[in-house]
Amino acid sequence: PPSIDYPSIPVHQMLNDTAAKYTDNVALIFFDKKMTYRELNALVDRFAAGLQQLGLEKGDRVAVYMANCPQSIIAYYAVLRAGGIVVPSNPLYVAREFEHQVNDSGAKMAICLSLLYPRVKQARPNTNLEHVIVTNIKEYFPGHVKLLFTVAKEKKDGHRVDISGDANTHWFQDILNSAPDKPTPVEIDTDDTAVLMYTGGTTGVPKGAQLTQRNVVANAVATAIWLTGTQASKHMMMTALPLTHSYAMTVCMNLSVHRGYAQILIANPRELDRLLGAVNKYKPSLLPGVPTLYTAINNYPAVKEGKYDLKSIEACISGAAGLPPEVQEEFQRITGGKLVEGYGLSEATPVTHCNPIGSGGRIGYIGLPFPDTDCKIVDADTETETLGPNEPGVMCVSGPQVMKGYWGMPTETANVLREDETGKMWLHTGDVAEMTEDGYFRIVDRKKDMILAAGGFNVYPREIEDVLYEHPKVMEAAAIGVPIGGSDHRAKVFIVLRAGETATEEEIIEFCGERLARYKVPKSVEFRESLPKTMVGKILRRELMEEEQKQARA
């Protein structure tokens, strides 16, 4: 539908409503241990009450610094139910990055895995954290797995920590055990900030996007409606993407809670055996992911040998980066399911576009705008003139999922949130896109990543990368512009080859030369074992650029 009626409720109410409706349905599966919606909701109530006992008040920020596990979901909804604001913290952050985020958000408390506690302890003296709550990943393991973990891995892998001498540091289970059954109710407005979602930092210093209660609920509801043909409580979600990322927060966790789906939690999506084993065992129908995850599954030897049954997968939305057509087609062939590309950004909770799950999707496009979401393309120079179909420019979106601004950054907010002459607020995404005559959108590339080739021609890295993904030996690829004096760049590509393959620089350049205009053909090729990626699996061109700049200065 072009428009939806959204429930005017705070985020945590979605869990309350589902727990009342699907009380004994499985909510979470973690290392084969199941938790029902009744159990999850009761733990959220109790933990919210525990946070209030520690002094959490409405509007206080709480950093949630964990990999995917039941505690991360309990903490998320409990902070919201207690009236706080969730600050998801990437578990890959080192102490310095965690410290920056805590100080920028003004977080009063942090909830972390014991594995990450040394980083919190290192950062804490330079922050205003009043309380730290620590949990061991094993707390919700089944008994036999917990025992094996305790004996074989806990100490060796750094999960066993001593917090006894650290002031105002508490065990997660102690907070639960000493708390009342229910928290004190808090009056929450739908325009109140629910989450400070820090942008990935792929374009500079991470900024905290203020996502309101309304933003978060609206995007979960719209995603549920987009997944046409999926029934409430009848599906199982594979939650392998990190829940500290906006994509997984909405498309995995909040969508599942809203619809009463069971979530299979995967702590580390790079452990493909565990992920594929869970698909094989539980037969989930939904597997949101990123192109690098689908690429890894397509190329996994055990998948090629037919050792895993992936035919349960019905619908997958790929986000965070452009989905190469070859990856899409191969994954659909292996699973028999539908893999479609979508688009979003942290500032929009995040989803703004997606291809239809049913008929009508287009390979190479991000699809159509979500319900109640308007979209326009403006000129890249001034971002003031609206362009017509098939004219590339900066994409702008307006809708119920768009943030209310960056936390404590009025200038940056004014740069990206701009009112038009009618008073309508538009989010300027910084991504270069174009629209077809019938309203489908295609991402050309990030404005900031554009390569200025000799002669003043604009080259978008994705154009080169899409060609490289057609090469039968290439598994992953990234293209950047390397300065050659003045404002001109030459294109350089970084390639990870498929297992057992070899290739030469000349072979790759010749392949591109047959498929691209001369000024777009890369001038150099570097083969790598792996490419730098964000936590969610997006390839970091910026890091590759920084490496090149360092080498040039050396």
XYZ file of C-alpha atoms in Angstrom:
554
model
C 0.000 0.000 0.000
C 1.150 3.584 -0.580
C 0.245 4.433 3.010
C -0.102 2.583 6.331
C -1.735 3.291 9.688
C 1.079 2.966 12.223
C 0.326 2.069 15.852
C 1.010 5.051 18.104
C 2.978 3.061 20.675
C 6.490 3.055 22.148
C 8.882 0.391 20.843
C 8.767 -1.818 23.949
C 4.975 -2.120 23.622
C 5.489 -4.298 20.517
C 7.036 -6.951 22.783
C 4.229 -6.615 25.336
C 1.597 -7.037 22.634
C 3.286 -10.060 21.047
C 3.890 -11.725 24.424
C 0.154 -11.368 25.169
C -0.851 -12.705 21.746
C 1.740 -15.469 21.193
C 2.644 -16.212 24.820
C 4.173 -19.658 24.428
C 5.630 -19.223 20.949
C 9.403 -19.445 20.687
C 10.974 -15.977 20.614
C 14.696 -16.846 20.632
C 16.897 -19.830 19.814
C 20.509 -19.529 20.938
C 22.890 -22.492 20.690
C 19.773 -24.706 20.512
C 18.254 -23.323 23.726
C 14.766 -21.858 23.257
C 13.086 -18.947 25.043
C 9.370 -18.156 24.699
C 7.842 -14.717 24.333
C 6.436 -15.065 27.874
C 9.932 -15.715 29.245
C 11.535 -12.941 27.195
C 8.948 -10.363 28.251
C 9.269 -11.326 31.933
C 13.078 -10.948 31.757
C 12.706 -7.557 30.058
C 10.297 -6.410 32.815
C 12.641 -7.556 35.545
C 15.782 -6.104 33.956
C 14.025 -2.768 33.338
C 13.094 -2.695 37.036
C 16.726 -3.482 37.910
C 17.972 -0.597 35.781
C 15.562 1.735 37.551
C 16.885 0.502 40.901
C 20.378 1.533 39.745
C 19.028 5.025 39.076
C 18.119 4.950 35.377
C 15.738 7.812 34.610
C 13.806 8.817 31.524
C 16.112 9.997 28.742
C 19.291 8.480 30.215
C 21.521 6.880 27.592
C 22.712 3.294 28.007
C 25.450 1.747 25.842
C 24.676 -1.848 24.828
C 28.034 -3.374 23.853
C 27.404 -6.977 22.825
C 27.391 -9.542 20.063
C 24.055 -11.226 19.249
C 22.764 -13.115 22.287
C 19.559 -13.141 24.374
C 21.081 -10.596 26.782
C 21.446 -8.044 23.968
C 17.707 -8.265 23.179
C 16.716 -8.241 26.862
C 18.907 -5.167 27.419
C 17.541 -3.315 24.353
C 13.879 -3.640 25.305
C 14.534 -3.215 29.037
C 16.348 0.104 28.542
C 13.412 1.342 26.440
C 10.824 0.041 28.929
C 12.637 1.831 31.756
C 12.455 5.082 29.745
C 16.084 5.130 28.642
C 17.709 5.607 25.239
C 19.614 2.671 23.724
C 23.102 3.391 22.372
C 24.097 0.278 20.378
C 27.882 -0.170 20.484
C 29.656 -2.180 17.812
C 31.341 -5.195 19.497
C 34.306 -4.712 17.147
C 35.022 -1.288 18.696
C 38.325 -1.007 20.529
C 38.448 0.855 23.863
C 39.154 4.229 22.236
C 36.156 3.964 19.891
C 33.869 2.807 22.702
C 35.085 5.710 24.852
C 34.298 8.212 22.074
C 30.780 6.879 21.689
C 30.072 6.864 25.437
C 31.333 10.442 25.772
C 29.535 11.675 22.657
C 26.216 10.162 23.790
C 26.692 11.013 27.476
C 25.861 7.421 28.394
C 25.234 6.895 32.112
C 25.443 3.093 32.031
C 26.969 0.371 29.866
C 25.871 -3.246 29.479
C 28.595 -5.447 27.983
C 29.752 -8.989 27.393
C 32.500 -10.183 29.730
C 34.732 -10.646 26.667
C 34.469 -6.886 26.023
C 34.718 -5.822 29.675
C 38.515 -5.164 29.555
C 37.859 -2.504 26.878
C 35.120 -0.921 28.992
C 37.406 -0.954 32.024
C 40.174 0.720 30.005
C 37.830 3.427 28.669
C 35.854 4.023 31.865
C 38.196 6.451 33.709
C 37.807 8.896 30.803
C 33.988 8.712 30.791
C 31.074 9.565 33.078
C 29.758 5.996 33.256
C 28.065 5.533 36.635
C 27.331 1.796 36.327
C 28.624 -1.077 34.226
C 26.701 -4.347 33.920
C 28.606 -7.410 32.697
C 27.255 -10.673 31.287
C 28.942 -13.846 30.121
C 27.853 -15.047 26.677
C 27.225 -18.519 28.185
C 24.355 -17.449 30.503
C 21.639 -18.644 28.101
C 23.499 -21.636 26.634
C 21.904 -25.080 27.159
C 23.380 -26.901 30.174
C 25.751 -29.262 28.353
C 27.038 -26.515 26.033
C 27.562 -24.197 29.007
C 29.583 -26.885 30.811
C 31.790 -27.563 27.777
C 32.289 -23.830 27.244
C 33.209 -23.282 30.912
C 35.823 -26.037 30.820
C 37.298 -25.571 27.359
C 36.832 -21.998 26.142
C 35.744 -19.533 28.819
C 39.146 -18.716 30.298
C 41.218 -19.403 27.161
C 39.118 -17.093 24.966
C 38.892 -14.256 27.506
C 35.286 -14.633 28.696
C 36.203 -15.148 32.381
C 36.720 -11.800 34.122
C 36.906 -10.620 37.720
C 34.770 -7.563 38.507
C 34.875 -7.906 42.298
C 37.128 -4.911 42.933
C 35.473 -2.569 40.430
C 33.098 0.022 41.893
C 29.517 0.089 40.580
C 30.134 -2.926 38.344
C 27.464 -5.619 38.439
C 26.704 -9.026 36.991
C 23.696 -9.095 34.650
C 22.176 -12.079 36.478
C 22.569 -10.356 39.879
C 20.570 -7.377 38.574
C 17.833 -9.744 37.387
C 17.793 -11.743 40.634
C 17.501 -8.698 42.906
C 14.947 -6.723 40.855
C 11.160 -6.535 41.294
C 8.999 -8.360 38.735
C 7.820 -5.138 37.074
C 9.372 -1.725 36.443
C 7.757 1.573 37.398
C 5.758 2.641 34.306
C 7.260 5.585 32.386
C 5.262 7.991 30.219
C 6.821 7.761 26.760
C 5.910 9.946 23.785
C 6.262 8.621 20.251
C 8.468 11.633 19.413
C 10.915 10.768 22.219
C 14.303 9.454 21.120
C 14.471 5.659 21.468
C 17.853 4.855 19.947
C 21.065 6.751 19.231
C 22.219 4.779 16.212
C 25.771 5.728 15.346
C 26.503 5.880 11.635
C 29.050 3.330 10.492
C 31.834 5.850 10.207
C 32.481 4.825 6.585
C 32.503 8.544 5.689
C 34.235 10.008 8.737
C 33.597 10.309 12.500
C 30.491 8.313 13.568
C 27.470 10.502 14.375
C 24.531 9.560 16.601
C 21.297 9.495 14.587
C 18.381 10.194 16.934
C 15.755 7.596 16.037
C 12.425 8.256 17.715
C 9.968 5.716 19.088
C 7.780 6.517 16.069
C 10.691 6.023 13.620
C 11.529 2.578 14.999
C 7.946 1.304 15.171
C 7.077 2.671 11.717
C 10.037 1.009 10.011
C 9.346 -2.380 11.632
C 5.659 -2.220 10.649
C 6.442 -1.117 7.073
C 9.000 -3.923 6.675
C 6.429 -6.457 7.886
C 3.912 -5.218 5.325
C 6.568 -5.287 2.585
C 7.114 -9.000 3.237
C 3.840 -9.876 1.519
C 2.645 -13.426 1.988
C 4.419 -13.891 5.333
C 2.040 -14.613 8.190
C 2.359 -13.401 11.757
C 3.957 -15.986 14.103
C 4.459 -18.495 11.264
C 8.038 -17.711 10.274
C 11.513 -18.119 11.627
C 14.147 -15.403 11.295
C 17.866 -16.042 10.955
C 19.431 -13.173 12.937
C 23.050 -13.361 11.844
C 23.588 -9.657 11.207
C 24.846 -7.784 14.311
C 21.945 -6.314 16.296
C 23.998 -3.200 17.079
C 23.534 -2.244 13.402
C 20.341 -0.435 12.347
C 19.588 -2.969 9.609
C 19.488 -5.979 11.956
C 17.749 -3.939 14.673
C 14.791 -3.334 12.351
C 14.699 -6.143 9.799
C 15.695 -8.966 12.189
C 14.829 -8.047 15.795
C 12.010 -5.494 15.742
C 10.265 -7.075 12.760
C 10.378 -10.489 14.497
C 9.088 -9.102 17.785
C 6.312 -7.184 16.005
C 5.232 -10.282 14.043
C 5.847 -12.953 16.676
C 8.592 -14.730 14.718
C 11.229 -16.934 16.336
C 14.760 -15.603 15.944
C 17.782 -17.873 15.619
C 20.612 -15.785 17.072
C 24.071 -16.181 15.557
C 26.790 -14.519 17.634
C 29.384 -14.510 14.841
C 28.110 -14.545 11.223
C 31.616 -15.422 10.023
C 31.178 -18.884 11.601
C 29.461 -20.155 8.468
C 29.310 -23.753 9.678
C 27.211 -22.701 12.680
C 24.980 -20.450 10.577
C 24.423 -23.044 7.850
C 23.984 -25.804 10.418
C 21.201 -23.764 12.052
C 19.514 -23.235 8.670
C 19.777 -26.976 8.057
C 18.306 -27.830 11.471
C 15.595 -25.200 12.043
C 14.575 -24.408 8.455
C 14.212 -20.603 8.794
C 12.329 -18.890 5.989
C 13.872 -15.405 6.400
C 17.584 -14.611 6.098
C 18.365 -10.879 5.887
C 21.975 -10.337 4.960
C 24.592 -8.330 3.127
C 26.254 -9.131 -0.209
C 29.427 -10.440 1.450
C 27.367 -12.983 3.472
C 25.520 -14.258 0.394
C 28.830 -14.356 -1.508
C 30.403 -16.417 1.283
C 27.450 -18.861 1.322
C 27.517 -19.226 -2.479
C 31.236 -20.049 -2.414
C 31.303 -22.234 0.691
C 32.655 -25.669 -0.283
C 30.114 -27.593 1.844
C 27.267 -25.691 0.163
C 28.647 -26.531 -3.266
C 28.861 -30.183 -2.210
C 25.185 -30.122 -1.159
C 25.877 -30.856 2.534
C 23.372 -28.244 3.728
C 19.685 -28.009 2.876
C 18.955 -24.310 2.305
C 15.625 -24.793 0.524
C 13.605 -23.486 3.507
C 14.738 -19.940 2.724
C 11.853 -18.036 1.147
C 12.702 -14.347 1.396
C 15.918 -12.412 1.881
C 16.528 -8.684 1.778
C 20.098 -7.653 1.031
C 21.261 -4.279 2.312
C 24.286 -2.222 3.443
C 25.986 -2.365 0.009
C 25.193 -2.961 -3.647
C 24.154 -6.538 -4.453
C 26.088 -7.883 -7.473
C 23.637 -9.553 -9.904
C 25.785 -12.714 -10.103
C 25.626 -13.145 -6.321
C 21.851 -12.633 -6.331
C 21.205 -15.115 -9.143
C 23.463 -17.832 -7.679
C 21.951 -17.563 -4.183
C 18.443 -17.821 -5.618
C 19.511 -20.890 -7.600
C 20.966 -22.597 -4.505
C 18.034 -21.873 -2.172
C 15.049 -21.575 -4.484
C 14.116 -18.509 -2.432
C 13.781 -14.858 -3.379
C 16.723 -12.549 -2.693
C 15.993 -8.886 -3.346
C 18.067 -5.760 -2.882
C 16.918 -3.023 -0.542
C 18.408 0.247 0.605
C 18.615 2.178 3.799
C 20.838 4.243 6.067
C 21.157 4.653 9.826
C 19.511 8.084 9.599
C 16.327 6.386 8.312
C 16.036 3.524 10.846
C 17.234 2.310 8.187
C 14.992 1.040 5.345
C 13.707 3.457 2.686
C 13.564 1.292 -0.476
C 13.208 -2.336 -1.426
C 12.374 -4.511 -4.395
C 9.030 -6.308 -4.160
C 9.343 -9.803 -2.680
C 6.668 -11.078 -5.055
C 6.775 -10.261 -8.756
C 8.214 -7.056 -10.152
C 11.677 -6.934 -8.597
C 14.573 -5.756 -10.754
C 18.135 -6.950 -10.558
C 20.604 -4.087 -10.128
C 17.988 -1.785 -8.531
C 17.178 -0.991 -4.899
C 13.501 -1.087 -5.835
C 10.669 1.223 -4.862
C 10.260 3.560 -1.882
C 8.602 2.103 1.234
C 4.994 3.090 2.049
C 4.652 6.756 3.111
C 8.203 7.366 1.850
C 8.760 10.032 -0.794
C 11.947 10.190 -2.789
C 13.549 12.686 -5.158
C 16.857 13.082 -6.984
C 18.610 16.475 -6.806
C 21.684 17.879 -8.539
C 24.989 16.828 -6.958
C 26.543 20.307 -6.882
C 23.981 22.383 -4.946
C 21.458 19.680 -3.966
C 18.670 22.198 -4.628
C 17.426 21.397 -8.148
C 15.120 18.389 -8.584
C 16.109 16.220 -11.534
C 13.993 14.109 -13.847
C 14.032 10.348 -14.568
C 17.322 8.761 -15.671
C 19.365 11.750 -14.447
C 21.884 10.764 -11.741
C 21.994 12.975 -8.663
C 21.872 12.900 -4.868
C 18.959 10.902 -3.482
C 16.718 12.544 -0.859
C 14.006 10.799 1.165
C 11.145 11.931 3.373
C 9.050 9.647 5.551
C 8.086 8.407 9.039
C 11.420 6.585 9.444
C 13.650 9.671 9.009
C 15.587 10.644 12.163
C 15.000 13.868 14.052
C 18.669 14.847 13.779
C 22.192 14.018 14.885
C 22.839 14.006 18.626
C 24.539 17.262 19.633
C 25.474 18.188 16.055
C 23.215 21.009 14.805
C 25.463 21.948 11.854
C 25.705 18.370 10.553
C 21.945 17.986 11.080
C 21.237 21.111 9.018
C 23.478 19.757 6.248
C 21.448 16.589 5.776
C 17.923 17.518 6.955
C 16.564 20.298 4.754
C 13.067 21.746 4.442
C 11.654 22.463 1.009
C 9.450 25.442 0.150
C 6.327 23.546 1.333
C 7.835 22.843 4.766
C 8.492 19.166 3.997
C 11.664 17.751 5.566
C 14.062 15.832 3.310
C 17.010 13.676 4.296
C 19.891 14.202 1.843
C 21.532 10.773 1.764
C 24.849 11.574 0.062
C 24.260 8.646 -2.282
C 24.145 9.208 -6.024
C 21.123 7.482 -7.580
C 18.812 7.661 -10.536
C 15.124 6.885 -11.013
C 13.438 5.148 -13.928
C 10.296 6.513 -15.590
C 8.169 4.106 -13.508
C 9.744 4.887 -10.135
C 12.424 2.230 -9.597
C 15.668 3.480 -8.082
C 19.250 2.473 -8.728
C 22.242 3.491 -6.614
C 25.074 4.755 -8.769
C 27.480 5.251 -5.850
C 28.351 7.332 -2.824
C 28.961 10.963 -3.744
C 32.108 10.977 -1.610
C 33.548 7.848 -3.287
C 33.330 9.197 -6.821
C 36.537 8.870 -8.872
C 37.410 11.893 -11.015
C 39.196 10.410 -14.023
C 41.538 12.295 -16.307
C 39.585 14.631 -18.556
C 37.077 15.440 -15.809
C 34.976 12.281 -16.254
C 33.095 10.978 -13.212
C 33.622 7.277 -12.507
C 31.612 5.485 -9.848
C 33.438 2.626 -8.079
C 30.368 0.418 -8.230
C 30.444 0.457 -12.057
C 33.907 -1.115 -11.960
C 33.039 -3.483 -9.091
C 29.940 -4.816 -10.875
C 32.107 -5.727 -13.872
C 34.703 -7.418 -11.638
C 32.000 -9.567 -10.009
C 31.240 -10.938 -13.486
C 34.760 -12.407 -13.632
C 34.540 -16.137 -12.784
C 37.660 -16.037 -10.566
C 36.673 -12.980 -8.462
C 34.970 -13.466 -5.095
C 35.155 -9.903 -3.694
C 36.215 -6.594 -5.178
C 36.609 -2.923 -4.273
C 37.559 0.045 -6.456
C 38.985 3.373 -5.304
C 40.453 6.501 -6.865
C 44.171 7.070 -6.277
C 45.268 10.724 -6.719
C 47.756 11.333 -9.567
C 48.232 15.078 -9.124
C 45.715 17.905 -9.288
C 42.153 16.697 -8.842
C 42.529 13.699 -11.164
C 42.499 10.075 -9.998
C 43.347 6.733 -11.483
C 41.200 3.745 -10.601
C 42.788 0.993 -8.542
C 41.034 -2.255 -7.656
C 41.512 -4.693 -4.783
C 40.469 -8.284 -5.408
C 39.925 -11.428 -3.350
C 39.986 -14.454 -5.632
C 37.858 -17.553 -5.204
C 39.567 -20.458 -3.414
C 42.166 -22.189 -5.566
C 42.131 -19.559 -8.331
C 45.035 -17.499 -9.653
C 44.945 -14.417 -11.882
C 47.253 -11.685 -13.125
C 46.914 -7.917 -13.106
C 46.970 -7.904 -16.922
C 44.133 -10.438 -17.092
C 41.880 -8.324 -14.838
C 42.648 -5.054 -16.658
C 41.994 -6.692 -20.023
C 38.676 -8.104 -18.733
C 37.590 -4.612 -17.599
C 38.831 -3.076 -20.869
C 36.370 -5.220 -22.824
C 33.444 -4.059 -20.687
C 34.139 -0.458 -19.657
C 34.972 2.841 -21.345
C 38.722 3.415 -21.401
C 38.677 6.115 -18.708
C 36.879 3.721 -16.301
C 39.342 0.834 -16.666
C 41.470 0.338 -13.535
C 45.144 1.163 -13.958
C 46.368 -1.163 -11.198
C 45.209 -4.306 -9.393
C 46.119 -5.558 -5.927
C 45.250 -9.120 -4.898
C 44.379 -9.629 -1.248
C 43.455 -12.478 1.098
C 40.625 -10.344 2.496
C 39.182 -6.823 2.337
C 38.509 -4.523 5.315
C 34.846 -4.575 6.298
C 32.463 -2.974 8.762
C 30.856 -5.100 11.461
C 27.872 -5.706 9.189
C 30.054 -6.799 6.265
C 30.195 -3.672 4.116
C 33.560 -3.350 2.343
C 35.397 -0.261 3.606
C 36.721 1.655 0.609
C 37.764 4.442 2.990
C 40.287 2.188 4.757
C 41.767 1.177 1.410
C 42.069 4.866 0.473
C 43.797 5.636 3.783
C 46.287 2.798 3.194
C 47.085 4.202 -0.253
C 47.573 7.711 1.169
C 49.957 6.369 3.838
C 52.002 4.537 1.219
C 52.153 7.657 -0.955
C 53.489 9.683 1.992
C 56.043 7.023 3.009
